CSV table of C-alpha atoms and ligand atoms in Angstrom, one decimal:
chain,number,residue,atom,x,y,z
M,1,MET,CA,-12.6,-25.1,-30.1
M,2,SER,CA,-14.6,-24.6,-27.0
M,3,SER,CA,-18.5,-24.6,-27.8
M,4,ILE,CA,-20.8,-22.0,-27.3
M,5,SER,CA,-22.8,-23.7,-24.7
M,6,LYS,CA,-19.4,-24.0,-22.5
M,7,GLU,CA,-18.4,-21.5,-19.4
M,8,LYS,CA,-14.6,-21.1,-18.4
M,9,ILE,CA,-14.9,-21.6,-14.7
M,10,THR,CA,-12.1,-21.5,-11.7
M,11,LEU,CA,-12.6,-23.7,-8.5
M,12,LYS,CA,-10.9,-24.6,-5.4
M,13,ILE,CA,-11.9,-28.5,-5.4
M,14,ASN,CA,-9.9,-30.0,-2.2
M,15,GLY,CA,-7.3,-26.9,-2.0
M,16,THR,CA,-6.5,-27.3,-5.5
M,17,GLU,CA,-7.5,-24.7,-7.5
M,18,GLN,CA,-8.6,-25.9,-11.5
M,19,GLN,CA,-9.7,-24.0,-14.1
M,20,LEU,CA,-12.2,-25.7,-16.1
M,21,GLU,CA,-14.7,-25.5,-19.1
M,22,VAL,CA,-18.6,-26.6,-18.1
M,23,GLU,CA,-21.8,-27.0,-20.5
M,24,VAL,CA,-23.3,-24.3,-18.6
M,25,TRP,CA,-26.3,-27.3,-17.8
M,26,THR,CA,-23.7,-29.5,-15.9
M,27,SER,CA,-25.0,-29.8,-12.4
M,28,LEU,CA,-21.9,-29.7,-10.0
M,29,LEU,CA,-22.2,-33.2,-9.4
M,30,ASP,CA,-21.9,-34.5,-12.6
M,31,LEU,CA,-18.9,-32.0,-13.1
M,32,LEU,CA,-17.5,-34.0,-10.1
M,33,ARG,CA,-18.2,-37.4,-10.9
M,34,GLU,CA,-18.1,-37.1,-15.0
M,35,GLN,CA,-15.4,-34.7,-15.7
M,36,LEU,CA,-13.3,-34.8,-12.5
M,37,HIS,CA,-13.7,-38.5,-11.6
M,38,LEU,CA,-14.0,-37.6,-8.1
M,39,THR,CA,-17.0,-40.0,-7.5
M,40,GLY,CA,-17.2,-40.0,-3.7
M,41,THR,CA,-19.5,-38.0,-4.0
M,42,LYS,CA,-22.6,-39.9,-4.8
M,43,LYS,CA,-25.7,-39.6,-7.0
M,44,GLY,CA,-28.6,-41.0,-5.5
M,45,CYS,CA,-32.0,-39.3,-6.8
M,46,ASP,CA,-30.6,-36.4,-8.7
M,47,HIS,CA,-33.6,-34.4,-7.3
M,48,GLY,CA,-32.5,-33.1,-4.3
M,49,GLN,CA,-34.8,-35.8,-2.0
M,50,CYS,CA,-31.7,-37.7,-0.8
M,51,GLY,CA,-28.6,-35.9,0.2
M,52,ALA,CA,-26.2,-38.7,-1.4
M,53,CYS,CA,-24.8,-35.9,-3.4
M,54,THR,CA,-24.2,-33.2,-0.2
M,55,LEU,CA,-20.7,-31.6,-0.1
M,56,LEU,CA,-19.2,-28.4,1.0
M,57,LEU,CA,-19.5,-25.2,-0.7
M,58,ASP,CA,-17.9,-22.5,0.8
M,59,GLY,CA,-18.2,-24.0,4.1
M,60,LYS,CA,-21.7,-24.8,3.6
M,61,ARG,CA,-23.6,-28.2,2.9
M,62,ILE,CA,-25.2,-28.1,-0.3
M,63,ASN,CA,-26.8,-30.8,-2.4
M,64,SER,CA,-24.5,-30.9,-5.5
M,65,CYS,CA,-27.0,-32.5,-7.7
M,66,LEU,CA,-29.4,-29.3,-7.4
M,67,THR,CA,-27.0,-26.4,-8.5
M,68,LEU,CA,-25.3,-25.9,-11.7
M,69,ALA,CA,-21.5,-26.0,-12.0
M,70,VAL,CA,-21.2,-22.4,-13.8
M,71,MET,CA,-22.8,-20.5,-10.6
M,72,HIS,CA,-19.8,-21.5,-8.4
M,73,ASP,CA,-17.1,-19.5,-10.2
M,74,GLY,CA,-14.7,-18.7,-8.0
M,75,SER,CA,-16.0,-20.9,-4.9
M,76,GLU,CA,-14.1,-23.2,-2.7
M,77,ILE,CA,-15.4,-26.8,-2.6
M,78,THR,CA,-14.4,-29.6,-0.3
M,79,THR,CA,-16.0,-33.4,-1.2
M,80,ILE,CA,-15.0,-36.4,0.8
M,81,GLU,CA,-12.0,-37.2,-0.6
M,82,GLY,CA,-10.7,-33.9,0.6
M,83,ILE,CA,-12.1,-34.3,4.4
M,84,ALA,CA,-9.1,-36.1,5.6
M,85,ASN,CA,-5.7,-34.7,6.4
M,86,GLY,CA,-3.3,-36.8,4.4
M,87,ASP,CA,-3.7,-40.5,6.0
M,88,GLU,CA,-5.4,-38.8,9.1
M,89,LEU,CA,-9.0,-39.6,9.0
M,90,HIS,CA,-11.4,-36.4,10.1
M,91,PRO,CA,-12.8,-36.8,13.5
M,92,VAL,CA,-16.3,-37.3,11.8
M,93,GLN,CA,-14.8,-39.8,9.9
M,94,GLN,CA,-13.4,-41.9,12.4
M,95,ALA,CA,-17.0,-41.2,14.6
M,96,PHE,CA,-18.3,-43.2,11.6
M,97,ILE,CA,-16.0,-46.3,11.9
M,98,GLU,CA,-16.2,-46.0,15.8
M,99,HIS,CA,-19.9,-46.3,16.1
M,100,ASP,CA,-20.6,-48.2,13.0
M,101,ALA,CA,-22.7,-46.0,11.4
M,102,PHE,CA,-23.3,-47.4,7.7
M,103,GLN,CA,-24.2,-50.6,6.3
M,104,CYS,CA,-23.6,-50.3,2.4
M,105,GLY,CA,-22.1,-47.1,2.6
M,106,TYR,CA,-23.8,-45.5,0.1
M,107,CYS,CA,-25.1,-42.5,2.1
M,108,THR,CA,-21.9,-42.1,4.0
M,109,PRO,CA,-20.2,-39.7,2.2
M,110,GLY,CA,-23.1,-37.4,2.3
M,111,GLN,CA,-23.8,-37.8,5.9
M,112,ILE,CA,-20.2,-36.9,6.7
M,113,CYS,CA,-20.1,-33.8,4.7
M,114,SER,CA,-23.3,-33.0,5.8
M,115,THR,CA,-21.9,-33.5,9.9
M,116,ILE,CA,-19.6,-31.2,9.2
M,117,GLY,CA,-21.8,-28.4,7.6
M,118,LEU,CA,-24.1,-28.9,10.7
M,119,ILE,CA,-21.1,-28.5,13.0
M,120,ASN,CA,-20.2,-25.0,10.9
M,121,GLU,CA,-23.8,-24.0,10.8
M,122,GLY,CA,-23.9,-23.9,14.7
M,123,LYS,CA,-27.3,-24.1,14.9
M,124,ALA,CA,-28.0,-27.9,16.3
M,125,LYS,CA,-28.5,-28.1,20.3
M,126,THR,CA,-30.4,-30.7,21.1
M,127,LEU,CA,-31.1,-34.1,19.8
M,128,ASP,CA,-34.7,-33.5,17.8
M,129,ASP,CA,-32.5,-30.5,16.3
M,130,ILE,CA,-30.1,-33.1,14.6
M,131,ARG,CA,-32.7,-35.4,13.9
M,132,ASP,CA,-34.5,-32.5,11.8
M,133,LEU,CA,-31.4,-30.9,10.7
M,134,MET,CA,-30.0,-34.3,9.2
M,135,SER,CA,-33.3,-35.3,7.6
M,136,GLY,CA,-32.2,-34.6,4.5
M,137,ASN,CA,-29.8,-37.3,4.5
M,138,VAL,CA,-31.5,-40.3,3.9
M,139,CYS,CA,-30.1,-44.0,4.7
M,140,ARG,CA,-31.8,-46.8,3.1
M,141,CYS,CA,-29.8,-49.3,5.2
M,142,GLY,CA,-31.8,-47.4,8.2
M,143,ALA,CA,-28.4,-46.7,10.1
M,144,TYR,CA,-29.6,-43.4,11.9
M,145,SER,CA,-29.6,-44.6,15.0
M,146,ASN,CA,-25.7,-44.7,15.0
M,147,ILE,CA,-25.6,-42.0,12.7
M,148,VAL,CA,-27.4,-39.7,15.4
M,149,LYS,CA,-24.8,-41.1,17.7
M,150,VAL,CA,-21.8,-39.8,15.5
M,151,VAL,CA,-23.3,-36.4,15.1
M,152,GLN,CA,-24.0,-35.8,18.4
M,153,GLU,CA,-20.6,-37.0,19.5
M,154,ALA,CA,-19.0,-34.6,16.7
M,155,LEU,CA,-21.2,-31.4,17.9
M,156,GLU,CA,-20.1,-31.8,21.5
M,157,ARG,CA,-16.0,-32.0,20.7
M,158,SER,CA,-17.1,-29.0,18.3
M,159,GLU,CA,-18.1,-27.6,21.5
M,160,GLN,CA,-15.3,-28.2,23.6
M,161,ALA,CA,-12.7,-27.2,21.4
Z,1,FES,S1,-28.5,-37.2,-5.6
Z,1,FES,FE1,-28.6,-35.2,-4.7
Z,1,FES,S2,-30.2,-35.0,-3.1
Z,1,FES,FE2,-30.3,-37.0,-4.0
Z,2,FES,S1,-25.7,-47.3,5.2
Z,2,FES,FE1,-26.8,-47.5,3.4
Z,2,FES,S2,-27.9,-45.7,2.5
Z,2,FES,FE2,-26.8,-45.6,4.6
């Protein structure tokens, strides 16, 4: 029996359409982690302060802890689990490895999704833009200098493509 506080929604998650029943107060982050066991999207602050929960919603980056799942009926969601193409890493994932742009890795899924979202936005032109537009993704290990190199390289590659 479905509860009155639940809503039926359809989400396309990492390429697969899913019919879901969610409690109206469930954040998109909790839906993914707790209901669907997609734990690659991390929970840091749960208050929009750290960016660990960043994913792509219809191609745009979003803090999934700050939004309710029911608000996104019909949307397309890409989490870190859906970024690679089968066994082939996404160029941004590869660049994080090549530049050693992480230590504990907790912020990394969010940093990767945010980098891809940043490229899609097409607003970052300078190093300062990158620092500014990535400032919502906190790295407690302080891997910022290498993360910035990754983002810079990813932007250059996207401009050449
Ligand atoms: S967990 Fe969402 S911004 Fe920190
Ligand atoms: S690599 Fe540890 S928080 Fe960023």
